[in-house]
mmCIF file of C-alpha atoms in Angstrom:
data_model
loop_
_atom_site.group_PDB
_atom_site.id
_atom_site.type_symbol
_atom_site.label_atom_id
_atom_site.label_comp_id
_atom_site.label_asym_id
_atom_site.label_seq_id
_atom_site.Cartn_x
_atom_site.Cartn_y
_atom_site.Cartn_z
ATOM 1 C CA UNK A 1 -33.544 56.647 -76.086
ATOM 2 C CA UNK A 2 -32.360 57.911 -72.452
ATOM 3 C CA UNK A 3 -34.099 57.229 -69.019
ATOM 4 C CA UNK A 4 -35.675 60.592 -68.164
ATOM 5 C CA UNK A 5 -34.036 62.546 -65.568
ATOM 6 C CA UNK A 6 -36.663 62.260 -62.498
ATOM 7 C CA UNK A 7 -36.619 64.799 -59.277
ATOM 8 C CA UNK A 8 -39.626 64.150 -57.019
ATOM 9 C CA UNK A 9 -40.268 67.362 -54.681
ATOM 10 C CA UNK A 10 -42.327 67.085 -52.038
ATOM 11 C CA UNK A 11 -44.806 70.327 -50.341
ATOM 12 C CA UNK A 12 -47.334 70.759 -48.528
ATOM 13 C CA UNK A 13 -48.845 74.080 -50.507
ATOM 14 C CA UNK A 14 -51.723 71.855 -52.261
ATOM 15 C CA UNK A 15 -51.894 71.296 -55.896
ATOM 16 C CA UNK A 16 -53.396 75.162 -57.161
ATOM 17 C CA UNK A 17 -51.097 77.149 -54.604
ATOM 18 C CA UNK A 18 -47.760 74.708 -56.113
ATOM 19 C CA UNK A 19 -49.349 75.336 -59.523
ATOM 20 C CA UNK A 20 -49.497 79.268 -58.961
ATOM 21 C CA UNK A 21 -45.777 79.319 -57.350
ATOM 22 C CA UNK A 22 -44.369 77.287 -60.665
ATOM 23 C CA UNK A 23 -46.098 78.961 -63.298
ATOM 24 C CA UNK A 24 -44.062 81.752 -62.390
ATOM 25 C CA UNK A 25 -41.089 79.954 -61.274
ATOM 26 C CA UNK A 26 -39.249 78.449 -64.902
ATOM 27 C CA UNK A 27 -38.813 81.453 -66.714
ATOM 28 C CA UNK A 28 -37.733 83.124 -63.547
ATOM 29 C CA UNK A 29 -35.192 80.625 -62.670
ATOM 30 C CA UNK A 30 -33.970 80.060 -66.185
ATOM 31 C CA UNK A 31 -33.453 83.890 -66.648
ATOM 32 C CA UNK A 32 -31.146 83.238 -62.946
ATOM 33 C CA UNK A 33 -28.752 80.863 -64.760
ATOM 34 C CA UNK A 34 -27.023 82.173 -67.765
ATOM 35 C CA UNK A 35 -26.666 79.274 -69.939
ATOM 36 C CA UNK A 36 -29.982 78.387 -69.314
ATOM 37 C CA UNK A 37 -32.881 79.489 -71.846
ATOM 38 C CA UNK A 38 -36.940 78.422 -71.547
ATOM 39 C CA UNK A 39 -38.166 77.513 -75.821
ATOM 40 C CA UNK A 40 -41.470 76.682 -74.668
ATOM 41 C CA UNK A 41 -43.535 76.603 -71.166
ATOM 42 C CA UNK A 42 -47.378 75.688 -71.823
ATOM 43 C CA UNK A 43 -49.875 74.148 -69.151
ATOM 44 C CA UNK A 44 -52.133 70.917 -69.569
ATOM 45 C CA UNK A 45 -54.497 70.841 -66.659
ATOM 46 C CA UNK A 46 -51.842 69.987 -63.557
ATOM 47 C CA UNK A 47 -49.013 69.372 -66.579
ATOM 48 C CA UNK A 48 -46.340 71.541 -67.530
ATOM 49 C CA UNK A 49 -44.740 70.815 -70.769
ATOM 50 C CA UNK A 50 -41.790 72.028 -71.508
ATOM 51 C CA UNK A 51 -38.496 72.792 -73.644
ATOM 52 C CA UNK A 52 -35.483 74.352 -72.235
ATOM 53 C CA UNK A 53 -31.832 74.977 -73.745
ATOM 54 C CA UNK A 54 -28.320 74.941 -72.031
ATOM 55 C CA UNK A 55 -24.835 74.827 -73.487
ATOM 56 C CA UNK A 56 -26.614 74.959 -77.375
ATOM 57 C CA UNK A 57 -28.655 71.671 -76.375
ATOM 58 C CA UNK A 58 -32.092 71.316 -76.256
ATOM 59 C CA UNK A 59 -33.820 69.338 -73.168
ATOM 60 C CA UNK A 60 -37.668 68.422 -73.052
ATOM 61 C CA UNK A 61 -39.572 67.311 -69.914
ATOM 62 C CA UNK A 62 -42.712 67.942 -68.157
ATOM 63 C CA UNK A 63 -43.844 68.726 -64.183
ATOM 64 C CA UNK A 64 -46.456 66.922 -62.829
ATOM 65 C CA UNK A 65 -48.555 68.646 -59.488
ATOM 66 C CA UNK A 66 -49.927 66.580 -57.153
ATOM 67 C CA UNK A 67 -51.384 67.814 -53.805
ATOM 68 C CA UNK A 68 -48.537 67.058 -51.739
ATOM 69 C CA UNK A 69 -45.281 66.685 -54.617
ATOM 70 C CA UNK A 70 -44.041 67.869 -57.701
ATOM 71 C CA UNK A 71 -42.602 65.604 -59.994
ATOM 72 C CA UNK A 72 -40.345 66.369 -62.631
ATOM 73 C CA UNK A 73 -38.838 64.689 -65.856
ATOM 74 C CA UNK A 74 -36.605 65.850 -68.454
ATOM 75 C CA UNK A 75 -34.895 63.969 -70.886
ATOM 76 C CA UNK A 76 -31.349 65.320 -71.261
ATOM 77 C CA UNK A 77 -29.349 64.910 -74.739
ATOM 78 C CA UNK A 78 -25.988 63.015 -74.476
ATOM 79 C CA UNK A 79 -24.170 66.141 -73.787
ATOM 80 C CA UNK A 80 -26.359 67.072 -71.117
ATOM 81 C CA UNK A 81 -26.313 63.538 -69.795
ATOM 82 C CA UNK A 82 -22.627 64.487 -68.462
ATOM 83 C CA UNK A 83 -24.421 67.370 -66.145
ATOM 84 C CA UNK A 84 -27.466 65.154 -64.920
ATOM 85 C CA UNK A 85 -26.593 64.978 -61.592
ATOM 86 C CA UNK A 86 -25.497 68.716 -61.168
ATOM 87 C CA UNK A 87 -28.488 69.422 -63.005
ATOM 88 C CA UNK A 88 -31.078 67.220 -60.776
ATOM 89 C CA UNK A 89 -29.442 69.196 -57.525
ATOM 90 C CA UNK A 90 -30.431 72.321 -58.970
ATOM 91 C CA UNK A 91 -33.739 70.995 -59.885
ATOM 92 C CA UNK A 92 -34.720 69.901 -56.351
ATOM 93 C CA UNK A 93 -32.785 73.070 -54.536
ATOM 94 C CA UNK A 94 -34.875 75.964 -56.745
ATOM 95 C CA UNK A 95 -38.424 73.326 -56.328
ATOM 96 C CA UNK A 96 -37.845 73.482 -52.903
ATOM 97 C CA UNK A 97 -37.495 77.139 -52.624
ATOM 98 C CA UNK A 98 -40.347 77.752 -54.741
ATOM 99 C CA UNK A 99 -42.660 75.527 -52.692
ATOM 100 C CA UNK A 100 -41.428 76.086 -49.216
ATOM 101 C CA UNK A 101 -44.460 78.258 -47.308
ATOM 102 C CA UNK A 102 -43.905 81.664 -46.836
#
């Protein structure tokens, strides 16, 4: 099995303002990146769980939201594994935007 891809994203929204931000924020990023498609999104308490397909390649990981970070793992088949660090870029960029105050 791989090492889970980890991005750590830190804010200073509080945990139910991050949590309102993201649960709007993967389906609207993935439908920003072509290749990129959401299978499933579904919320356990401060958890999202989730499934996500690029390139024909499926990729499962989860968000954790803490009061002051968001932390996020996704474990990215061998393809994928080639893209990981292009991939956890765009990860923290798009976290960042969606958590930066407005």
């Amino acid at each position: 099995m791989t090492k889970p891809l980890v991005v750590s994203i830190p804010h200073s929204l509080g945990r139910d303002e991050a949590m309102r931000r993201l649960k709007t924020g993967l389906t609207r990023a993935a439908s920003s990146v072509p290749m990129l498609s959401v299978d499933e999104e579904r919320w356990e308490d401060n958890r999202m769980i989730f499934r996500v397909r690029a390139l024909g390649q499926g990729a499962a990981g989860h968000v954790d939201v803490a009061d002051d970070h968001v932390q996020v793992e996704v474990v990215l088949p061998w393809l994928l594994q080639r893209f990981a660090e292009a991939a956890q870029a765009a990860i923290r960029s798009r976290g960042q935007l969606l958590l930066t105050k407005k």
